[in-house]
PDB file of C-alpha atoms in Angstrom:
ATOM      1  CA  UNK A   1     209.389  58.813  75.993  1.00  0.00           C
ATOM      2  CA  UNK A   2     209.854  61.482  78.719  1.00  0.00           C
ATOM      3  CA  UNK A   3     213.031  62.294  79.957  1.00  0.00           C
ATOM      4  CA  UNK A   4     214.536  65.326  82.152  1.00  0.00           C
ATOM      5  CA  UNK A   5     214.576  68.345  79.955  1.00  0.00           C
ATOM      6  CA  UNK A   6     218.117  70.064  79.214  1.00  0.00           C
ATOM      7  CA  UNK A   7     219.165  73.286  78.331  1.00  0.00           C
ATOM      8  CA  UNK A   8     219.257  71.892  74.311  1.00  0.00           C
ATOM      9  CA  UNK A   9     215.544  71.450  74.757  1.00  0.00           C
ATOM     10  CA  UNK A  10     214.893  75.117  75.792  1.00  0.00           C
ATOM     11  CA  UNK A  11     214.267  76.372  72.572  1.00  0.00           C
ATOM     12  CA  UNK A  12     211.832  73.852  71.434  1.00  0.00           C
ATOM     13  CA  UNK A  13     210.278  73.998  74.585  1.00  0.00           C
ATOM     14  CA  UNK A  14     209.876  77.838  74.229  1.00  0.00           C
ATOM     15  CA  UNK A  15     208.452  77.187  71.046  1.00  0.00           C
ATOM     16  CA  UNK A  16     205.633  75.496  72.213  1.00  0.00           C
ATOM     17  CA  UNK A  17     205.374  77.170  75.234  1.00  0.00           C
ATOM     18  CA  UNK A  18     204.710  80.302  73.186  1.00  0.00           C
ATOM     19  CA  UNK A  19     202.371  78.882  71.063  1.00  0.00           C
ATOM     20  CA  UNK A  20     200.154  77.226  73.961  1.00  0.00           C
ATOM     21  CA  UNK A  21     200.038  79.889  76.426  1.00  0.00           C
ATOM     22  CA  UNK A  22     198.747  83.468  76.237  1.00  0.00           C
ATOM     23  CA  UNK A  23     201.545  84.740  78.716  1.00  0.00           C
ATOM     24  CA  UNK A  24     204.368  82.475  78.235  1.00  0.00           C
ATOM     25  CA  UNK A  25     207.587  81.976  80.136  1.00  0.00           C
ATOM     26  CA  UNK A  26     210.971  83.419  78.510  1.00  0.00           C
ATOM     27  CA  UNK A  27     213.614  81.442  77.598  1.00  0.00           C
ATOM     28  CA  UNK A  28     215.606  82.832  80.849  1.00  0.00           C
ATOM     29  CA  UNK A  29     212.596  81.301  82.676  1.00  0.00           C
ATOM     30  CA  UNK A  30     213.107  78.022  81.681  1.00  0.00           C
ATOM     31  CA  UNK A  31     216.712  78.596  81.896  1.00  0.00           C
ATOM     32  CA  UNK A  32     216.451  79.711  85.414  1.00  0.00           C
ATOM     33  CA  UNK A  33     214.253  76.972  86.223  1.00  0.00           C
ATOM     34  CA  UNK A  34     216.729  74.402  85.428  1.00  0.00           C
ATOM     35  CA  UNK A  35     220.117  76.309  86.592  1.00  0.00           C
ATOM     36  CA  UNK A  36     218.157  76.491  90.331  1.00  0.00           C
ATOM     37  CA  UNK A  37     217.360  72.612  90.416  1.00  0.00           C
ATOM     38  CA  UNK A  38     213.560  72.659  89.392  1.00  0.00           C
ATOM     39  CA  UNK A  39     212.260  68.979  87.720  1.00  0.00           C
ATOM     40  CA  UNK A  40     212.098  69.447  83.830  1.00  0.00           C
ATOM     41  CA  UNK A  41     210.764  67.230  81.913  1.00  0.00           C
ATOM     42  CA  UNK A  42     210.009  66.896  78.005  1.00  0.00           C
ATOM     43  CA  UNK A  43     207.878  63.942  76.189  1.00  0.00           C
ATOM     44  CA  UNK A  44     210.017  63.525  72.942  1.00  0.00           C
ATOM     45  CA  UNK A  45     209.128  61.060  69.966  1.00  0.00           C
ATOM     46  CA  UNK A  46     211.448  60.294  67.133  1.00  0.00           C
ATOM     47  CA  UNK A  47     213.780  63.118  67.911  1.00  0.00           C
ATOM     48  CA  UNK A  48     210.933  65.590  68.501  1.00  0.00           C
ATOM     49  CA  UNK A  49     209.423  67.245  71.633  1.00  0.00           C
ATOM     50  CA  UNK A  50     205.539  66.889  72.027  1.00  0.00           C
ATOM     51  CA  UNK A  51     205.253  68.113  75.494  1.00  0.00           C
ATOM     52  CA  UNK A  52     207.061  69.615  78.533  1.00  0.00           C
ATOM     53  CA  UNK A  53     206.210  70.579  82.446  1.00  0.00           C
ATOM     54  CA  UNK A  54     208.508  71.577  85.231  1.00  0.00           C
ATOM     55  CA  UNK A  55     207.954  71.003  89.228  1.00  0.00           C
ATOM     56  CA  UNK A  56     209.171  73.034  91.727  1.00  0.00           C
ATOM     57  CA  UNK A  57     210.412  70.248  94.728  1.00  0.00           C
ATOM     58  CA  UNK A  58     209.685  72.067  98.173  1.00  0.00           C
ATOM     59  CA  UNK A  59     209.398  70.650 101.509  1.00  0.00           C
ATOM     60  CA  UNK A  60     206.604  67.765 101.735  1.00  0.00           C
ATOM     61  CA  UNK A  61     205.191  68.927  98.206  1.00  0.00           C
ATOM     62  CA  UNK A  62     205.708  69.530  94.434  1.00  0.00           C
ATOM     63  CA  UNK A  63     204.299  72.548  92.732  1.00  0.00           C
ATOM     64  CA  UNK A  64     203.866  72.354  88.678  1.00  0.00           C
ATOM     65  CA  UNK A  65     204.778  75.676  87.271  1.00  0.00           C
ATOM     66  CA  UNK A  66     204.002  75.129  83.556  1.00  0.00           C
ATOM     67  CA  UNK A  67     203.129  72.349  81.445  1.00  0.00           C
ATOM     68  CA  UNK A  68     202.362  72.356  77.840  1.00  0.00           C
ATOM     69  CA  UNK A  69     201.871  69.840  74.892  1.00  0.00           C
ATOM     70  CA  UNK A  70     202.335  71.007  71.087  1.00  0.00           C
ATOM     71  CA  UNK A  71     199.442  71.979  69.312  1.00  0.00           C
ATOM     72  CA  UNK A  72     200.300  68.983  67.003  1.00  0.00           C
ATOM     73  CA  UNK A  73     200.023  66.631  70.114  1.00  0.00           C
ATOM     74  CA  UNK A  74     196.769  67.654  71.600  1.00  0.00           C
ATOM     75  CA  UNK A  75     193.981  65.557  72.113  1.00  0.00           C
ATOM     76  CA  UNK A  76     195.960  62.541  72.344  1.00  0.00           C
ATOM     77  CA  UNK A  77     196.205  61.873  75.765  1.00  0.00           C
ATOM     78  CA  UNK A  78     199.659  63.539  76.143  1.00  0.00           C
ATOM     79  CA  UNK A  79     198.723  65.983  78.939  1.00  0.00           C
ATOM     80  CA  UNK A  80     197.104  63.183  81.115  1.00  0.00           C
ATOM     81  CA  UNK A  81     200.293  60.988  80.717  1.00  0.00           C
ATOM     82  CA  UNK A  82     202.485  63.888  81.613  1.00  0.00           C
ATOM     83  CA  UNK A  83     200.622  64.554  84.767  1.00  0.00           C
ATOM     84  CA  UNK A  84     200.705  61.026  85.853  1.00  0.00           C
ATOM     85  CA  UNK A  85     204.200  61.126  85.457  1.00  0.00           C
ATOM     86  CA  UNK A  86     204.495  64.372  87.594  1.00  0.00           C
ATOM     87  CA  UNK A  87     202.518  62.633  90.152  1.00  0.00           C
ATOM     88  CA  UNK A  88     204.832  59.710  90.219  1.00  0.00           C
ATOM     89  CA  UNK A  89     207.821  61.802  90.431  1.00  0.00           C
ATOM     90  CA  UNK A  90     205.871  64.209  93.393  1.00  0.00           C
ATOM     91  CA  UNK A  91     205.365  60.271  95.141  1.00  0.00           C
ATOM     92  CA  UNK A  92     209.039  58.923  94.529  1.00  0.00           C
ATOM     93  CA  UNK A  93     209.883  61.554  96.822  1.00  0.00           C
ATOM     94  CA  UNK A  94     207.165  60.815  99.446  1.00  0.00           C
ATOM     95  CA  UNK A  95     205.836  64.310  98.953  1.00  0.00           C
ATOM     96  CA  UNK A  96     202.299  64.645 100.309  1.00  0.00           C
ATOM     97  CA  UNK A  97     200.868  66.804  97.827  1.00  0.00           C
ATOM     98  CA  UNK A  98     201.176  68.097  94.408  1.00  0.00           C
ATOM     99  CA  UNK A  99     199.762  71.787  93.752  1.00  0.00           C
ATOM    100  CA  UNK A 100     199.334  74.096  91.016  1.00  0.00           C
ATOM    101  CA  UNK A 101     197.757  77.399  89.995  1.00  0.00           C
ATOM    102  CA  UNK A 102     195.852  77.833  86.971  1.00  0.00           C
ATOM    103  CA  UNK A 103     193.743  80.777  85.223  1.00  0.00           C
ATOM    104  CA  UNK A 104     190.194  80.771  85.675  1.00  0.00           C
ATOM    105  CA  UNK A 105     190.035  81.420  81.881  1.00  0.00           C
ATOM    106  CA  UNK A 106     192.145  78.131  81.148  1.00  0.00           C
ATOM    107  CA  UNK A 107     189.037  75.978  80.537  1.00  0.00           C
ATOM    108  CA  UNK A 108     191.511  72.756  78.987  1.00  0.00           C
ATOM    109  CA  UNK A 109     193.818  72.882  82.046  1.00  0.00           C
ATOM    110  CA  UNK A 110     191.021  72.985  84.357  1.00  0.00           C
ATOM    111  CA  UNK A 111     189.852  70.004  82.844  1.00  0.00           C
ATOM    112  CA  UNK A 112     192.815  68.223  82.982  1.00  0.00           C
ATOM    113  CA  UNK A 113     193.565  69.175  86.600  1.00  0.00           C
ATOM    114  CA  UNK A 114     189.936  68.407  87.428  1.00  0.00           C
ATOM    115  CA  UNK A 115     190.213  64.820  85.712  1.00  0.00           C
ATOM    116  CA  UNK A 116     193.338  63.993  86.975  1.00  0.00           C
ATOM    117  CA  UNK A 117     192.272  64.167  90.808  1.00  0.00           C
ATOM    118  CA  UNK A 118     193.056  68.083  91.591  1.00  0.00           C
ATOM    119  CA  UNK A 119     190.765  70.017  93.623  1.00  0.00           C
ATOM    120  CA  UNK A 120     190.250  74.002  94.400  1.00  0.00           C
ATOM    121  CA  UNK A 121     191.375  74.860  97.488  1.00  0.00           C
ATOM    122  CA  UNK A 122     191.547  78.742  97.010  1.00  0.00           C
ATOM    123  CA  UNK A 123     192.044  81.513  95.151  1.00  0.00           C
ATOM    124  CA  UNK A 124     194.649  84.285  94.687  1.00  0.00           C
ATOM    125  CA  UNK A 125     192.922  87.358  93.642  1.00  0.00           C
ATOM    126  CA  UNK A 126     194.193  89.610  90.382  1.00  0.00           C
ATOM    127  CA  UNK A 127     197.560  87.276  90.274  1.00  0.00           C
ATOM    128  CA  UNK A 128     197.738  87.032  86.424  1.00  0.00           C
ATOM    129  CA  UNK A 129     198.311  89.745  83.779  1.00  0.00           C
ATOM    130  CA  UNK A 130     195.467  89.749  81.814  1.00  0.00           C
ATOM    131  CA  UNK A 131     194.228  91.448  78.699  1.00  0.00           C
ATOM    132  CA  UNK A 132     191.961  93.365  80.541  1.00  0.00           C
ATOM    133  CA  UNK A 133     193.777  93.973  83.584  1.00  0.00           C
ATOM    134  CA  UNK A 134     194.255  91.485  85.928  1.00  0.00           C
ATOM    135  CA  UNK A 135     193.102  87.543  86.426  1.00  0.00           C
ATOM    136  CA  UNK A 136     192.684  85.091  89.434  1.00  0.00           C
ATOM    137  CA  UNK A 137     194.522  82.445  90.079  1.00  0.00           C
ATOM    138  CA  UNK A 138     192.794  79.273  91.316  1.00  0.00           C
ATOM    139  CA  UNK A 139     195.020  77.089  93.269  1.00  0.00           C
ATOM    140  CA  UNK A 140     194.337  73.505  93.232  1.00  0.00           C
ATOM    141  CA  UNK A 141     196.076  70.354  94.696  1.00  0.00           C
ATOM    142  CA  UNK A 142     196.330  66.382  94.695  1.00  0.00           C
ATOM    143  CA  UNK A 143     197.128  64.447  97.732  1.00  0.00           C
ATOM    144  CA  UNK A 144     199.294  61.914  97.162  1.00  0.00           C
TER     145      UNK A 144
END
């Protein structure tokens, strides 16, 4: 079941984030996002959080800021289901597009985004910190 993220979820969300991302958000990042009114969602089954996503809602568009699925719940279609949920949320606001940034080295993320209809629209050179310096960000969008 997908439901709104609350502050009570942040520790469980952070545990997933730290397990699946090389450069994870901090507890403060999640708390600040919720306090700022960003749209946070969690997928929960039998009281266990399996995945999460955070959207920033703007004028005419939503931006996916972070998404993650617990290692034990990967390869079950949950990320695709979360992406479809996010798209439906953006459409409910009559947004024109859903956008995101992704590392070129994030092959699983790129495959998910392409599978769910995103296209590359640009790059930000040296955007992300990386083990050997900096890594580009691929800008992607899906028209709604």
